Coordinates of C-alpha atoms in Angstrom, one line a residue:
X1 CA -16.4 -38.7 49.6
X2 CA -18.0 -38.7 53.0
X3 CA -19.5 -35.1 54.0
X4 CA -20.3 -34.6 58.0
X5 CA -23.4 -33.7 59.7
X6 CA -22.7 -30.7 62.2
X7 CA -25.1 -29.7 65.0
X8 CA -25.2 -25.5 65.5
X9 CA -27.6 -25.3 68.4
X10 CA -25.5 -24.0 71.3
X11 CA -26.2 -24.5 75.0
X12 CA -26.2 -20.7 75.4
X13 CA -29.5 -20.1 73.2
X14 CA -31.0 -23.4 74.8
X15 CA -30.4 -22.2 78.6
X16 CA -32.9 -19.5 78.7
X17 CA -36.0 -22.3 77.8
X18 CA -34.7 -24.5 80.0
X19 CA -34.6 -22.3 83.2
X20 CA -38.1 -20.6 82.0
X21 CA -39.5 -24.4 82.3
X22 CA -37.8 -25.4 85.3
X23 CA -39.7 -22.2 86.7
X24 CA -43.3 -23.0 85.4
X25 CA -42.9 -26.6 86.1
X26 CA -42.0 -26.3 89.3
X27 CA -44.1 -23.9 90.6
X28 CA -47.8 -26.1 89.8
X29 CA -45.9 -29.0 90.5
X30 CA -45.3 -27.9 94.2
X31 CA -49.1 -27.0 94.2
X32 CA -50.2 -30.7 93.3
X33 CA -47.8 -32.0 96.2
X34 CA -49.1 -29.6 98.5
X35 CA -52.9 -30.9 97.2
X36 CA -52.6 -34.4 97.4
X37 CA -50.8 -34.4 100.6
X38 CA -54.2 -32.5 101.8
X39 CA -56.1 -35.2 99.8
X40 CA -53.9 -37.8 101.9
X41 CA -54.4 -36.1 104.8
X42 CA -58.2 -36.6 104.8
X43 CA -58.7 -32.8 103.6
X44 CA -60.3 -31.5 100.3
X45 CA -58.6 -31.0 97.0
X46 CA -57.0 -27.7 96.9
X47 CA -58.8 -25.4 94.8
X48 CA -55.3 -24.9 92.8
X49 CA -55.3 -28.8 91.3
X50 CA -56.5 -28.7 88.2
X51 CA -55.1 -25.3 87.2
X52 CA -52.0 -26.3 88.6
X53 CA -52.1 -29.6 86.6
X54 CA -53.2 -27.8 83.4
X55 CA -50.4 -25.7 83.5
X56 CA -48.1 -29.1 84.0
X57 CA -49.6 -30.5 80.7
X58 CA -49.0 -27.1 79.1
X59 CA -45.6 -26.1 80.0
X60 CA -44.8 -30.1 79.0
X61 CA -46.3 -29.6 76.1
X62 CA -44.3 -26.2 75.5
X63 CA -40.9 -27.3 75.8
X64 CA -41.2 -30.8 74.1
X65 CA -42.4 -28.2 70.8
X66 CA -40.0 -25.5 71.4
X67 CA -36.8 -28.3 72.3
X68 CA -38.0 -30.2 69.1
X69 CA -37.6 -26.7 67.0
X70 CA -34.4 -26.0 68.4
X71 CA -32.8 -29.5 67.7
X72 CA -34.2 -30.0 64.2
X73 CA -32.6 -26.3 63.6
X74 CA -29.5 -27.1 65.1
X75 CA -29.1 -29.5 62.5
X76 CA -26.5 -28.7 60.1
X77 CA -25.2 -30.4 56.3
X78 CA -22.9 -28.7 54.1
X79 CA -23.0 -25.6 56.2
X80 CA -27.0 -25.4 55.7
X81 CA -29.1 -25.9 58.3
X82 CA -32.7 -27.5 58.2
X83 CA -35.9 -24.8 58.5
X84 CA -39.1 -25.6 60.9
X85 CA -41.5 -23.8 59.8
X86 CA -44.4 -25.8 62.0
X87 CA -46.3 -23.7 65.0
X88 CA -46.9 -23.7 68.3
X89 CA -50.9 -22.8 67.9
X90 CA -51.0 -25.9 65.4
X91 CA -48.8 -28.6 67.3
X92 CA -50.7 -27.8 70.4
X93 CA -54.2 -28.7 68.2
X94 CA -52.4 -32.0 67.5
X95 CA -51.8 -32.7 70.4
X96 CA -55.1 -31.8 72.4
X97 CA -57.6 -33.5 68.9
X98 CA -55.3 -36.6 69.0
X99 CA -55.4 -36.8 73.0
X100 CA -59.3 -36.5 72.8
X101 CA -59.6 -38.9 69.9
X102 CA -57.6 -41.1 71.7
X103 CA -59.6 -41.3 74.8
X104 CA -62.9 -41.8 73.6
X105 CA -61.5 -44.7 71.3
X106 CA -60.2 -46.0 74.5
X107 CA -56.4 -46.2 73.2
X108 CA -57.0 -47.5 70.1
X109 CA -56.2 -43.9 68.2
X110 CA -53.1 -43.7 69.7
X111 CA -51.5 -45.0 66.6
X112 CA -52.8 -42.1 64.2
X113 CA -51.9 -39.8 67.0
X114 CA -48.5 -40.9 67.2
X115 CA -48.1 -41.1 63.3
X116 CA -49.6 -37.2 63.1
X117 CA -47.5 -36.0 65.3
X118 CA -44.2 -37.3 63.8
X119 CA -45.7 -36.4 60.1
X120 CA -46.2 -32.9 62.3
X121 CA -42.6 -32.5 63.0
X122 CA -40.7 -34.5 59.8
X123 CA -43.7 -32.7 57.3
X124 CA -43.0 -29.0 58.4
X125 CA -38.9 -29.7 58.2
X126 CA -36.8 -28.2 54.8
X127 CA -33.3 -28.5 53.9
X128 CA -32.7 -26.5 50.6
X129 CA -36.2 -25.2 50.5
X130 CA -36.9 -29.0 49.8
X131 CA -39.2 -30.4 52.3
X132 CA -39.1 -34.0 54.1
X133 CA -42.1 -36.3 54.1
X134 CA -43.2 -39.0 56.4
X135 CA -44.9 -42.0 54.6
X136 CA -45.4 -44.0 57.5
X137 CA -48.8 -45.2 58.4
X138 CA -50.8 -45.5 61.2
X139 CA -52.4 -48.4 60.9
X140 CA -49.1 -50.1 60.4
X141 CA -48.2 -48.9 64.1
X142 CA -51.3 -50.2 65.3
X143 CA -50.6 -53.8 63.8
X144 CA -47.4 -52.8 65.5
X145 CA -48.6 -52.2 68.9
X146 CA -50.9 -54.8 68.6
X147 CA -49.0 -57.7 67.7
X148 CA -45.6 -56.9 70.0
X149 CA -47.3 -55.5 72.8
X150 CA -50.4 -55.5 73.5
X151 CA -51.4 -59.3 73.1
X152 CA -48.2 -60.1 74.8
X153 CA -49.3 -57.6 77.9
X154 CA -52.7 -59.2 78.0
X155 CA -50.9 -62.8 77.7
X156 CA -48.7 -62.3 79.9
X157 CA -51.1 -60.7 83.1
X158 CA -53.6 -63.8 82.5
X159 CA -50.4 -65.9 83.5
X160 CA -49.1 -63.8 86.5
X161 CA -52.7 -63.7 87.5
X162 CA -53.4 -67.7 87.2
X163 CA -50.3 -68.2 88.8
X164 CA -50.8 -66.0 91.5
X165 CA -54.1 -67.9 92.1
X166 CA -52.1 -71.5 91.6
X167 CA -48.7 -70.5 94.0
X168 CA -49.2 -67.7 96.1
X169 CA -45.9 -68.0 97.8
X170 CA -44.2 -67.9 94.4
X171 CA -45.4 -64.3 94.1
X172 CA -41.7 -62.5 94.2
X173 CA -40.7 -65.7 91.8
X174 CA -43.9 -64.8 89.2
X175 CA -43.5 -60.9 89.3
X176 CA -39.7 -61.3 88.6
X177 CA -40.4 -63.4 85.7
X178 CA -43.3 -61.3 84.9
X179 CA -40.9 -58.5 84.3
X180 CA -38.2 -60.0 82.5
X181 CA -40.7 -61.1 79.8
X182 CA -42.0 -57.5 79.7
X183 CA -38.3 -56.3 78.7
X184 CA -38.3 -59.0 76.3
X185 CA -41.5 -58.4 74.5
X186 CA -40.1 -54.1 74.5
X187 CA -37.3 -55.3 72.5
X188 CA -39.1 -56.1 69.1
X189 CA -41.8 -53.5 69.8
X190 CA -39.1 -50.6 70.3
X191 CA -36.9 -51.9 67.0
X192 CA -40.1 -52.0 64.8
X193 CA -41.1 -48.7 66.4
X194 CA -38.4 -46.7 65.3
X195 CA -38.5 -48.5 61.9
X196 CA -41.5 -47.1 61.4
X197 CA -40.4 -43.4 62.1
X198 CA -37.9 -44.0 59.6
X199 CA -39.6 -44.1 56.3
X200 CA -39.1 -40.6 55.2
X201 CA -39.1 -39.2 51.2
X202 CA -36.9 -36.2 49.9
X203 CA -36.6 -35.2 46.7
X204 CA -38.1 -38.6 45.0
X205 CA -35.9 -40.3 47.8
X206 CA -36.8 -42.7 50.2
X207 CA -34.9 -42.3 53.7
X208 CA -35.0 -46.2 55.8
X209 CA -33.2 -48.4 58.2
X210 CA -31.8 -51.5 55.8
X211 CA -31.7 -53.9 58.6
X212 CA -32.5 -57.6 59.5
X213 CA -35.1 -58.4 62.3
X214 CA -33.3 -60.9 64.4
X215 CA -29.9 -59.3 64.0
X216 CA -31.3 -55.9 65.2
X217 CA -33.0 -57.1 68.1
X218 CA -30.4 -59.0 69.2
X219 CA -28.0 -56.1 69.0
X220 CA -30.3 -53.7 71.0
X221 CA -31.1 -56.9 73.2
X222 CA -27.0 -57.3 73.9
X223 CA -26.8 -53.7 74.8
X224 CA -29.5 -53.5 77.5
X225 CA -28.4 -56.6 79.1
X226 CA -24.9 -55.7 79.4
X227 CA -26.3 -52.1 81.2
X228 CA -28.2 -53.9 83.6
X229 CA -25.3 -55.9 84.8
X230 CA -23.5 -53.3 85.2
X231 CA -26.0 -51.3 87.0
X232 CA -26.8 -48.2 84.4
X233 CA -22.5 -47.7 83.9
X234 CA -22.4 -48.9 80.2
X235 CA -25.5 -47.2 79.1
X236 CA -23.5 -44.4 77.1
X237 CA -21.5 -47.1 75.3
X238 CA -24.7 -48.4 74.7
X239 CA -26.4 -45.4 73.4
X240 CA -22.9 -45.2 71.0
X241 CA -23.0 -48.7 70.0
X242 CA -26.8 -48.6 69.0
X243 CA -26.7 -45.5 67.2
X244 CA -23.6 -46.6 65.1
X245 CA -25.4 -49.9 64.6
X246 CA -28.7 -48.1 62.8
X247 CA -27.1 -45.1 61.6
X248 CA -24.7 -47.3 59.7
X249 CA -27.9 -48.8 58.3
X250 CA -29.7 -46.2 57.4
X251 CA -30.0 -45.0 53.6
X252 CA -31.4 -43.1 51.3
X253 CA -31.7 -44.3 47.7
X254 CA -34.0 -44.0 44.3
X255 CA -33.9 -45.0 41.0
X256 CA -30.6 -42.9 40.6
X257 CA -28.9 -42.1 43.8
X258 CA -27.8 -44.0 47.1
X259 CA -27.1 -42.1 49.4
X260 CA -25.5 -44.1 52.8
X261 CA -25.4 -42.6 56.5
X262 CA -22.8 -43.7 59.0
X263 CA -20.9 -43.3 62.0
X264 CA -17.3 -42.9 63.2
X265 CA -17.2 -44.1 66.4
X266 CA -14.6 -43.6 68.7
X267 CA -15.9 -46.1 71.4
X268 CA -13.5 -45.4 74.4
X269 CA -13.7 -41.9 74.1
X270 CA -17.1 -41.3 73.1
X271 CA -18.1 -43.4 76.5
X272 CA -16.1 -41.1 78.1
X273 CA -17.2 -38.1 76.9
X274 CA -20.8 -39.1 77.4
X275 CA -20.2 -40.0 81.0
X276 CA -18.6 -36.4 81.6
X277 CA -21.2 -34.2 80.5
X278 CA -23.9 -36.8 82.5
X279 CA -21.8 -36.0 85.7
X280 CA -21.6 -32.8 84.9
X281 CA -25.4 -32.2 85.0
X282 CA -25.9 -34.3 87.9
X283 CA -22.9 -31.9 90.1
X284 CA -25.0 -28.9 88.6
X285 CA -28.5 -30.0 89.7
X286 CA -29.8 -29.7 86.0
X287 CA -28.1 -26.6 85.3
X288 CA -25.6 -27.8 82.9
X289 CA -28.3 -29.7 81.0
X290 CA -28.7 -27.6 78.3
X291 CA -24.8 -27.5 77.5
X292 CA -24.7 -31.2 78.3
X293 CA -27.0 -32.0 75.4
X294 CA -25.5 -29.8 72.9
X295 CA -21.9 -30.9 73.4
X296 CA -23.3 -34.7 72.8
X297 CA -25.1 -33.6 69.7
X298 CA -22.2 -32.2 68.8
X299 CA -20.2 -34.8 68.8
X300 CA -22.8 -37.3 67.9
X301 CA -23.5 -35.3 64.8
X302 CA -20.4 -34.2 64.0
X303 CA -19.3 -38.0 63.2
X304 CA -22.2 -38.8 61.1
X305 CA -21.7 -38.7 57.8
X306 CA -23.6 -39.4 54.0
X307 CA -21.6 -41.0 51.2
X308 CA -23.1 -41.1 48.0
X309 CA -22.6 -43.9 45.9
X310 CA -23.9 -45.1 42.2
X311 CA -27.3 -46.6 42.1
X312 CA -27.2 -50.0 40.2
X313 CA -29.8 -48.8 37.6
X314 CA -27.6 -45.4 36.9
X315 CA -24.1 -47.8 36.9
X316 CA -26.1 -50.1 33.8
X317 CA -27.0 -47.3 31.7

């Protein structure tokens, strides 16, 4: 028997945070324009830069925390929702030992940063007083990064730059071809990502994507392609037809239990429905964000289900 996911975060509770960071992000942001158009204009830095950028990074880093808690709440199975019991005074250390670590390793950190602060989020999330565990490693993301990007990057600027040198008329030719490499290389680097984030335990069981390289790629491949040439229009069809596609591959299992996620889509209306709360938020200037994203969750969530079925070793006993 199938039992649905449900997402109880409302875009009433959500509104407030939103229009409290539209506030302090605005504000400082207006004070760097003003600053660099001084800068520009052959004037000195305004002496409101740096606070003004601080306050950027902190209000940034603010409602990424607070948006996180509120989602990961919002999530609902069998009428219980998932706890977050991580802080604001701890996430914020993350963030500011991982950014420094990061820097004076020039970059090459930013694999152990980005692996502590998903184990931060998925480590400090419950569902029946049980708690979720990330296993992933961060020197797998760095063979990751290393292996799908950045050789490829590095490859591929030597040969803009040699043919730059070689054809210099060619140079609209070279970047255009320059950047369709770069979206293909993103393709493998994004799929093995998110691979990585998923490789979770509960409760003795392990929580993973069950899915083939070349077909995976090729499916996220398909779907970018077809919203480029259609100039952004089929990008919630996309975002449907991707999240099926993994979520329908995603399970958890152990010696004794399977259990299997999924997705009913509803592909004509779940485009549509995508598209009218993205409209929505554009006619309201950002307003209707907060609603928007709810309503999607909603329904996004509210199709997902987990069917448990009978682990081979438990069938043969």
């Amino acid at each position: 028997m199938k039992n649905y996911f449900n997402f109880q975060l409302t875009g009433k509770k959500l509104f407030p945070i939103w229009v409290l960071f539209l506030i302090l992000f605005f504000v400082p942001y207006i004070g760097l324009l003003v600053s660099i158009k001084s800068v520009e204009s052959g004037g000195k830095p305004s002496l409101i830069f740096l606070p003004a950028m601080f306050l950027l990074i902190i209000v940034a880093l603010a409602l990424t925390f607070f948006l996180a808690k509120y989602f990961i709440e919002g999530v609902a199975y069998k009428e219980q929702t998932i706890k977050f019991s991580g802080t604001f005074g701890k996430y914020l250390g993350t963030m500011l030992l991982g950014f420094f670590l990061s820097i004076i390793t020039l970059g090459i950190y930013g694999a152990w940063f980005m692996r502590d602060l998903h184990r931060f989020f998925v480590n400090h999330s419950s569902y029946q007083s049980n708690s979720f565990r990330f296993q992933g490693k961060g020197s797998q993301l760095f063979v990751i990064i290393l292996l799908t990007l950045m050789l490829p990057t590095i490859a591929i600027s030597v040969f803009v730059a040699t043919m730059m040198l070689k054809s210099p008329g060619n140079a609209a030719s070279v970047v255009i071809i320059q950047q369709l490499i770069t979206l293909v290389i993103m393709v493998p680097y994004t799929y093995l990502v998110y691979k990585w984030m998923v490789n979770v335990d509960y409760k003795g069981m392990k929580i993973a994507w069950q899915t083939d390289f070349w077909n995976a790629c090729g499916n996220i491949a398909l779907e970018i392609v077809l919203t480029m040439i259609t100039f952004g229009i089929y990008m919630p069809l996309a975002m449907v037809r991707l999240y099926k596609y993994f979520s329908d591959r995603t399970v958890a299992s152990s010696s004794e239990r399977i259990l299997r996620f999924g997705y009913d889509a509803d592909q004509l209306n779940d485009f549509l429905y995508l598209w009218g709360q993205i409209l929505l938020t554009i006619v309201t200037l950002g307003i209707y964000y907060p609603w928007a994203i709810c309503n999607i969750g909603s329904r996004m969530l509210g199709r997902t289900w987990l069917l448990e079925e009978v682990s081979p070793a438990t069938a043969t006993a």
